[in-house]
Amino acid sequence: MATPSTSRAIRNPKTRFNWRVSDVVRRLFVWRHELRAKITGQKYFCNALAGESEYNLTINSDLTVSCNCQDYDGSGHIGDLRKNSFEEIYFGPVAQKFRDDLAKGKIPITTCTRCGDFKRLKRGEQPPKPHLPHRGMLLENTVICNVDCVGCAREGAANIRVKKTMPLEELSQMADLTARLGLERIFYLNLGEPFLSPTICQELPLLRQKNPNAYIRVSTNGILLNTDAKREAALNLSDIQFSVHGISNEMCEKYMMRGNFDKAFDAMKQMVAYRDARKLKMPILEWKYLLFNWNDSPKTIARAIEMAKEAGVDMISFWPTNNPFYGISWRWRLGQFKNVGRESWKGREVILRPDIAAAAK
């Protein structure tokens, strides 16, 4: 199935070039997977459309629903909550066509090839019968961001969103939906900066009130988590990941343009102090560090761990990535991180607060 180029709507030349290469790579993967299916009879299924994923399925800021968290061009849209109920969308014709294509060995959208919920069926195995999601989902309160990351084609998604920021009334309806589904985890994040929403101080208490037992995570670049009102609202979260990819402004800005390491690092420290002053253990505060070939030297990693301790965060995690392709951490690929912390689904993580070891898995 042909899909629009992710790079067409991106203005930044560096980001546009990266995504042109990414588009080509994904199309090659589609060709490989479909050829394999023809030769071997290999079939596929989507864990997110089977109801067993805790990530990927996304409610976007304009109430469209995507089957994946990287739906930059809208090819993964399976419906619109302004027109249909969630059940009608999830079991509807678009989602079912995706399932049927995969079960025939076809790739419905190119994003499938880079998605963790794209699964292979064993020979003779039937795809699982879909049921409503219960483990988790992404909820995007805004697609607007204050930084420009090379590995994020957010501009493309922003151009097709009817609403760039979800109004508080609609957010309340989505909080009701997540409660009705009984979601174990809510990822309050996607392609924008959550703390850029003008009503974030009302959103987080509301989301917690309606989902008292859910594990609620936010990912932020940290720069705008900069007032006591926002910190107070953030206490309703279970987990905050600060995406800060380096130990200096110069290092961070190679990936996160318009970012500011000093402000982000100060935001981490201030959030730690605000939480600890209230003698609270939650939210868990994590420094999320994407690994690139310009920020992965042993000296830099050792310094990042020391700075995480200085900031007082509960953990620092190191995430390998293939995006941008020219930034791949070869030290990671060559196995030079085996002595850093412990292995996890993220890559490696260094736990700085022992009592959260189980919760951080």
PDB file of N, CA and C in Angstrom, residues 189-261:
ATOM      1  N   LEU A 189       1.356  11.509  26.033  1.00  0.00           N
ATOM      2  CA  LEU A 189       2.449  11.980  25.189  1.00  0.00           C
ATOM      3  C   LEU A 189       2.218  11.490  23.770  1.00  0.00           C
ATOM      4  N   ASN A 190       2.877  12.097  22.839  1.00  0.00           N
ATOM      5  CA  ASN A 190       3.013  11.581  21.481  1.00  0.00           C
ATOM      6  C   ASN A 190       3.936  12.508  20.714  1.00  0.00           C
ATOM      7  N   LEU A 191       3.387  13.345  19.833  1.00  0.00           N
ATOM      8  CA  LEU A 191       4.253  14.108  18.937  1.00  0.00           C
ATOM      9  C   LEU A 191       4.436  15.564  19.343  1.00  0.00           C
ATOM     10  N   GLY A 192       3.837  15.981  20.446  1.00  0.00           N
ATOM     11  CA  GLY A 192       4.015  17.357  20.912  1.00  0.00           C
ATOM     12  C   GLY A 192       4.614  17.392  22.299  1.00  0.00           C
ATOM     13  N   GLU A 193       4.770  18.578  22.837  1.00  0.00           N
ATOM     14  CA  GLU A 193       5.279  18.776  24.199  1.00  0.00           C
ATOM     15  C   GLU A 193       4.093  18.966  25.143  1.00  0.00           C
ATOM     16  N   PRO A 194       3.806  17.989  26.001  1.00  0.00           N
ATOM     17  CA  PRO A 194       2.602  18.045  26.841  1.00  0.00           C
ATOM     18  C   PRO A 194       2.475  19.335  27.655  1.00  0.00           C
ATOM     19  N   PHE A 195       3.597  19.864  28.167  1.00  0.00           N
ATOM     20  CA  PHE A 195       3.528  21.033  29.045  1.00  0.00           C
ATOM     21  C   PHE A 195       3.386  22.340  28.264  1.00  0.00           C
ATOM     22  N   LEU A 196       3.243  22.246  26.937  1.00  0.00           N
ATOM     23  CA  LEU A 196       2.964  23.426  26.129  1.00  0.00           C
ATOM     24  C   LEU A 196       1.466  23.733  26.087  1.00  0.00           C
ATOM     25  N   SER A 197       0.649  22.770  26.473  1.00  0.00           N
ATOM     26  CA  SER A 197      -0.801  22.997  26.486  1.00  0.00           C
ATOM     27  C   SER A 197      -1.155  24.059  27.520  1.00  0.00           C
ATOM     28  N   PRO A 198      -2.000  25.034  27.176  1.00  0.00           N
ATOM     29  CA  PRO A 198      -2.338  26.108  28.123  1.00  0.00           C
ATOM     30  C   PRO A 198      -3.169  25.628  29.307  1.00  0.00           C
ATOM     31  N   THR A 199      -3.769  24.432  29.202  1.00  0.00           N
ATOM     32  CA  THR A 199      -4.600  23.934  30.305  1.00  0.00           C
ATOM     33  C   THR A 199      -3.967  22.727  30.997  1.00  0.00           C
ATOM     34  N   ILE A 200      -2.660  22.563  30.861  1.00  0.00           N
ATOM     35  CA  ILE A 200      -1.996  21.383  31.427  1.00  0.00           C
ATOM     36  C   ILE A 200      -2.221  21.280  32.938  1.00  0.00           C
ATOM     37  N   CYS A 201      -2.335  22.389  33.626  1.00  0.00           N
ATOM     38  CA  CYS A 201      -2.512  22.352  35.089  1.00  0.00           C
ATOM     39  C   CYS A 201      -3.889  21.825  35.491  1.00  0.00           C
ATOM     40  N   GLN A 202      -4.857  21.888  34.566  1.00  0.00           N
ATOM     41  CA  GLN A 202      -6.166  21.284  34.807  1.00  0.00           C
ATOM     42  C   GLN A 202      -6.228  19.853  34.276  1.00  0.00           C
ATOM     43  N   GLU A 203      -5.477  19.602  33.212  1.00  0.00           N
ATOM     44  CA  GLU A 203      -5.557  18.297  32.543  1.00  0.00           C
ATOM     45  C   GLU A 203      -5.063  17.146  33.423  1.00  0.00           C
ATOM     46  N   LEU A 204      -3.909  17.321  34.037  1.00  0.00           N
ATOM     47  CA  LEU A 204      -3.310  16.213  34.772  1.00  0.00           C
ATOM     48  C   LEU A 204      -4.121  15.821  36.012  1.00  0.00           C
ATOM     49  N   PRO A 205      -4.618  16.779  36.824  1.00  0.00           N
ATOM     50  CA  PRO A 205      -5.491  16.380  37.936  1.00  0.00           C
ATOM     51  C   PRO A 205      -6.770  15.692  37.458  1.00  0.00           C
ATOM     52  N   LEU A 206      -7.329  16.177  36.347  1.00  0.00           N
ATOM     53  CA  LEU A 206      -8.546  15.591  35.801  1.00  0.00           C
ATOM     54  C   LEU A 206      -8.302  14.154  35.337  1.00  0.00           C
ATOM     55  N   LEU A 207      -7.202  13.941  34.648  1.00  0.00           N
ATOM     56  CA  LEU A 207      -6.866  12.608  34.165  1.00  0.00           C
ATOM     57  C   LEU A 207      -6.675  11.640  35.332  1.00  0.00           C
ATOM     58  N   ARG A 208      -6.023  12.110  36.384  1.00  0.00           N
ATOM     59  CA  ARG A 208      -5.820  11.270  37.570  1.00  0.00           C
ATOM     60  C   ARG A 208      -7.128  11.010  38.305  1.00  0.00           C
ATOM     61  N   GLN A 209      -7.949  12.018  38.425  1.00  0.00           N
ATOM     62  CA  GLN A 209      -9.226  11.858  39.119  1.00  0.00           C
ATOM     63  C   GLN A 209     -10.075  10.770  38.467  1.00  0.00           C
ATOM     64  N   LYS A 210     -10.076  10.737  37.141  1.00  0.00           N
ATOM     65  CA  LYS A 210     -10.921   9.776  36.438  1.00  0.00           C
ATOM     66  C   LYS A 210     -10.238   8.428  36.224  1.00  0.00           C
ATOM     67  N   ASN A 211      -8.936   8.384  36.451  1.00  0.00           N
ATOM     68  CA  ASN A 211      -8.179   7.131  36.295  1.00  0.00           C
ATOM     69  C   ASN A 211      -7.284   6.948  37.521  1.00  0.00           C
ATOM     70  N   PRO A 212      -7.873   6.769  38.689  1.00  0.00           N
ATOM     71  CA  PRO A 212      -7.094   6.787  39.939  1.00  0.00           C
ATOM     72  C   PRO A 212      -6.048   5.681  40.052  1.00  0.00           C
ATOM     73  N   ASN A 213      -6.263   4.569  39.370  1.00  0.00           N
ATOM     74  CA  ASN A 213      -5.344   3.438  39.522  1.00  0.00           C
ATOM     75  C   ASN A 213      -4.413   3.242  38.328  1.00  0.00           C
ATOM     76  N   ALA A 214      -4.521   4.089  37.327  1.00  0.00           N
ATOM     77  CA  ALA A 214      -3.695   3.932  36.133  1.00  0.00           C
ATOM     78  C   ALA A 214      -2.273   4.440  36.380  1.00  0.00           C
ATOM     79  N   TYR A 215      -1.323   3.812  35.695  1.00  0.00           N
ATOM     80  CA  TYR A 215       0.060   4.293  35.697  1.00  0.00           C
ATOM     81  C   TYR A 215       0.149   5.312  34.568  1.00  0.00           C
ATOM     82  N   ILE A 216       0.351   6.583  34.906  1.00  0.00           N
ATOM     83  CA  ILE A 216       0.311   7.662  33.915  1.00  0.00           C
ATOM     84  C   ILE A 216       1.716   8.227  33.722  1.00  0.00           C
ATOM     85  N   ARG A 217       2.185   8.151  32.494  1.00  0.00           N
ATOM     86  CA  ARG A 217       3.546   8.618  32.174  1.00  0.00           C
ATOM     87  C   ARG A 217       3.493   9.801  31.216  1.00  0.00           C
ATOM     88  N   VAL A 218       4.357  10.761  31.443  1.00  0.00           N
ATOM     89  CA  VAL A 218       4.577  11.885  30.535  1.00  0.00           C
ATOM     90  C   VAL A 218       6.037  11.873  30.101  1.00  0.00           C
ATOM     91  N   SER A 219       6.264  12.189  28.839  1.00  0.00           N
ATOM     92  CA  SER A 219       7.624  12.426  28.345  1.00  0.00           C
ATOM     93  C   SER A 219       7.708  13.891  27.936  1.00  0.00           C
ATOM     94  N   THR A 220       8.737  14.585  28.407  1.00  0.00           N
ATOM     95  CA  THR A 220       8.863  16.022  28.177  1.00  0.00           C
ATOM     96  C   THR A 220      10.315  16.393  27.939  1.00  0.00           C
ATOM     97  N   ASN A 221      10.533  17.450  27.167  1.00  0.00           N
ATOM     98  CA  ASN A 221      11.905  17.953  27.049  1.00  0.00           C
ATOM     99  C   ASN A 221      12.288  18.774  28.274  1.00  0.00           C
ATOM    100  N   GLY A 222      11.318  19.020  29.158  1.00  0.00           N
ATOM    101  CA  GLY A 222      11.593  19.621  30.457  1.00  0.00           C
ATOM    102  C   GLY A 222      11.599  21.125  30.502  1.00  0.00           C
ATOM    103  N   ILE A 223      11.839  21.772  29.379  1.00  0.00           N
ATOM    104  CA  ILE A 223      12.044  23.215  29.380  1.00  0.00           C
ATOM    105  C   ILE A 223      10.832  23.965  29.915  1.00  0.00           C
ATOM    106  N   LEU A 224       9.637  23.459  29.624  1.00  0.00           N
ATOM    107  CA  LEU A 224       8.413  24.163  30.011  1.00  0.00           C
ATOM    108  C   LEU A 224       7.790  23.648  31.301  1.00  0.00           C
ATOM    109  N   LEU A 225       8.425  22.688  31.937  1.00  0.00           N
ATOM    110  CA  LEU A 225       7.999  22.285  33.286  1.00  0.00           C
ATOM    111  C   LEU A 225       8.737  23.210  34.252  1.00  0.00           C
ATOM    112  N   ASN A 226       8.290  24.465  34.264  1.00  0.00           N
ATOM    113  CA  ASN A 226       9.113  25.535  34.835  1.00  0.00           C
ATOM    114  C   ASN A 226       8.400  26.430  35.840  1.00  0.00           C
ATOM    115  N   THR A 227       7.212  26.002  36.317  1.00  0.00           N
ATOM    116  CA  THR A 227       6.514  26.791  37.342  1.00  0.00           C
ATOM    117  C   THR A 227       6.007  25.847  38.427  1.00  0.00           C
ATOM    118  N   ASP A 228       5.762  26.394  39.604  1.00  0.00           N
ATOM    119  CA  ASP A 228       5.230  25.572  40.689  1.00  0.00           C
ATOM    120  C   ASP A 228       3.835  25.059  40.363  1.00  0.00           C
ATOM    121  N   ALA A 229       3.065  25.812  39.598  1.00  0.00           N
ATOM    122  CA  ALA A 229       1.724  25.345  39.219  1.00  0.00           C
ATOM    123  C   ALA A 229       1.815  24.091  38.354  1.00  0.00           C
ATOM    124  N   LYS A 230       2.757  24.083  37.437  1.00  0.00           N
ATOM    125  CA  LYS A 230       2.940  22.903  36.591  1.00  0.00           C
ATOM    126  C   LYS A 230       3.521  21.744  37.392  1.00  0.00           C
ATOM    127  N   ARG A 231       4.431  22.055  38.314  1.00  0.00           N
ATOM    128  CA  ARG A 231       5.002  20.994  39.151  1.00  0.00           C
ATOM    129  C   ARG A 231       3.927  20.371  40.038  1.00  0.00           C
ATOM    130  N   GLU A 232       3.034  21.196  40.554  1.00  0.00           N
ATOM    131  CA  GLU A 232       1.943  20.678  41.382  1.00  0.00           C
ATOM    132  C   GLU A 232       1.050  19.756  40.561  1.00  0.00           C
ATOM    133  N   ALA A 233       0.733  20.170  39.336  1.00  0.00           N
ATOM    134  CA  ALA A 233      -0.081  19.320  38.458  1.00  0.00           C
ATOM    135  C   ALA A 233       0.650  18.023  38.137  1.00  0.00           C
ATOM    136  N   ALA A 234       1.968  18.111  37.974  1.00  0.00           N
ATOM    137  CA  ALA A 234       2.767  16.934  37.620  1.00  0.00           C
ATOM    138  C   ALA A 234       2.809  15.895  38.727  1.00  0.00           C
ATOM    139  N   LEU A 235       2.492  16.285  39.950  1.00  0.00           N
ATOM    140  CA  LEU A 235       2.455  15.323  41.053  1.00  0.00           C
ATOM    141  C   LEU A 235       1.360  14.279  40.857  1.00  0.00           C
ATOM    142  N   ASN A 236       0.443  14.521  39.924  1.00  0.00           N
ATOM    143  CA  ASN A 236      -0.603  13.550  39.610  1.00  0.00           C
ATOM    144  C   ASN A 236      -0.090  12.420  38.717  1.00  0.00           C
ATOM    145  N   LEU A 237       1.134  12.542  38.233  1.00  0.00           N
ATOM    146  CA  LEU A 237       1.697  11.543  37.334  1.00  0.00           C
ATOM    147  C   LEU A 237       2.370  10.418  38.105  1.00  0.00           C
ATOM    148  N   SER A 238       2.511   9.301  37.437  1.00  0.00           N
ATOM    149  CA  SER A 238       3.247   8.174  38.011  1.00  0.00           C
ATOM    150  C   SER A 238       4.719   8.237  37.635  1.00  0.00           C
ATOM    151  N   ASP A 239       5.000   8.875  36.504  1.00  0.00           N
ATOM    152  CA  ASP A 239       6.332   8.764  35.915  1.00  0.00           C
ATOM    153  C   ASP A 239       6.531   9.955  34.981  1.00  0.00           C
ATOM    154  N   ILE A 240       7.657  10.636  35.110  1.00  0.00           N
ATOM    155  CA  ILE A 240       8.025  11.693  34.163  1.00  0.00           C
ATOM    156  C   ILE A 240       9.374  11.345  33.558  1.00  0.00           C
ATOM    157  N   GLN A 241       9.411  11.267  32.229  1.00  0.00           N
ATOM    158  CA  GLN A 241      10.672  11.057  31.526  1.00  0.00           C
ATOM    159  C   GLN A 241      11.132  12.385  30.931  1.00  0.00           C
ATOM    160  N   PHE A 242      12.301  12.824  31.355  1.00  0.00           N
ATOM    161  CA  PHE A 242      12.903  14.040  30.813  1.00  0.00           C
ATOM    162  C   PHE A 242      13.803  13.646  29.647  1.00  0.00           C
ATOM    163  N   SER A 243      13.409  14.010  28.432  1.00  0.00           N
ATOM    164  CA  SER A 243      14.190  13.673  27.240  1.00  0.00           C
ATOM    165  C   SER A 243      15.288  14.714  27.045  1.00  0.00           C
ATOM    166  N   VAL A 244      16.471  14.372  27.498  1.00  0.00           N
ATOM    167  CA  VAL A 244      17.619  15.285  27.451  1.00  0.00           C
ATOM    168  C   VAL A 244      18.809  14.458  26.967  1.00  0.00           C
ATOM    169  N   HIS A 245      19.285  14.727  25.745  1.00  0.00           N
ATOM    170  CA  HIS A 245      20.168  13.791  25.065  1.00  0.00           C
ATOM    171  C   HIS A 245      21.603  14.308  24.941  1.00  0.00           C
ATOM    172  N   GLY A 246      22.231  14.446  26.105  1.00  0.00           N
ATOM    173  CA  GLY A 246      23.598  14.926  26.146  1.00  0.00           C
ATOM    174  C   GLY A 246      23.847  15.610  27.475  1.00  0.00           C
ATOM    175  N   ILE A 247      25.025  16.208  27.615  1.00  0.00           N
ATOM    176  CA  ILE A 247      25.379  16.855  28.880  1.00  0.00           C
ATOM    177  C   ILE A 247      25.751  18.326  28.702  1.00  0.00           C
ATOM    178  N   SER A 248      25.442  18.877  27.523  1.00  0.00           N
ATOM    179  CA  SER A 248      25.712  20.294  27.267  1.00  0.00           C
ATOM    180  C   SER A 248      24.745  20.782  26.203  1.00  0.00           C
ATOM    181  N   ASN A 249      24.614  22.104  26.103  1.00  0.00           N
ATOM    182  CA  ASN A 249      23.758  22.663  25.057  1.00  0.00           C
ATOM    183  C   ASN A 249      24.225  22.250  23.679  1.00  0.00           C
ATOM    184  N   GLU A 250      25.525  22.332  23.446  1.00  0.00           N
ATOM    185  CA  GLU A 250      26.072  21.998  22.131  1.00  0.00           C
ATOM    186  C   GLU A 250      25.767  20.547  21.753  1.00  0.00           C
ATOM    187  N   MET A 251      25.928  19.643  22.688  1.00  0.00           N
ATOM    188  CA  MET A 251      25.695  18.231  22.432  1.00  0.00           C
ATOM    189  C   MET A 251      24.219  17.947  22.186  1.00  0.00           C
ATOM    190  N   CYS A 252      23.347  18.527  23.006  1.00  0.00           N
ATOM    191  CA  CYS A 252      21.908  18.275  22.880  1.00  0.00           C
ATOM    192  C   CYS A 252      21.335  18.856  21.592  1.00  0.00           C
ATOM    193  N   GLU A 253      21.839  20.008  21.181  1.00  0.00           N
ATOM    194  CA  GLU A 253      21.259  20.689  20.034  1.00  0.00           C
ATOM    195  C   GLU A 253      21.581  20.030  18.701  1.00  0.00           C
ATOM    196  N   LYS A 254      22.477  19.054  18.694  1.00  0.00           N
ATOM    197  CA  LYS A 254      22.729  18.314  17.457  1.00  0.00           C
ATOM    198  C   LYS A 254      21.517  17.483  17.065  1.00  0.00           C
ATOM    199  N   TYR A 255      20.716  17.099  18.042  1.00  0.00           N
ATOM    200  CA  TYR A 255      19.491  16.346  17.767  1.00  0.00           C
ATOM    201  C   TYR A 255      18.244  17.187  18.042  1.00  0.00           C
ATOM    202  N   MET A 256      18.240  17.893  19.161  1.00  0.00           N
ATOM    203  CA  MET A 256      17.058  18.638  19.603  1.00  0.00           C
ATOM    204  C   MET A 256      17.309  20.125  19.382  1.00  0.00           C
ATOM    205  N   MET A 257      17.023  20.577  18.162  1.00  0.00           N
ATOM    206  CA  MET A 257      17.239  21.974  17.830  1.00  0.00           C
ATOM    207  C   MET A 257      16.228  22.854  18.564  1.00  0.00           C
ATOM    208  N   ARG A 258      16.667  24.037  18.961  1.00  0.00           N
ATOM    209  CA  ARG A 258      15.908  24.973  19.793  1.00  0.00           C
ATOM    210  C   ARG A 258      15.758  24.461  21.222  1.00  0.00           C
ATOM    211  N   GLY A 259      16.436  23.384  21.560  1.00  0.00           N
ATOM    212  CA  GLY A 259      16.431  22.896  22.928  1.00  0.00           C
ATOM    213  C   GLY A 259      17.399  23.694  23.783  1.00  0.00           C
ATOM    214  N   ASN A 260      17.399  23.386  25.068  1.00  0.00           N
ATOM    215  CA  ASN A 260      18.295  24.096  25.977  1.00  0.00           C
ATOM    216  C   ASN A 260      18.627  23.160  27.132  1.00  0.00           C
ATOM    217  N   PHE A 261      19.845  22.646  27.142  1.00  0.00           N
ATOM    218  CA  PHE A 261      20.233  21.684  28.170  1.00  0.00           C
ATOM    219  C   PHE A 261      20.158  22.292  29.570  1.00  0.00           C
TER     220      PHE A 261
END
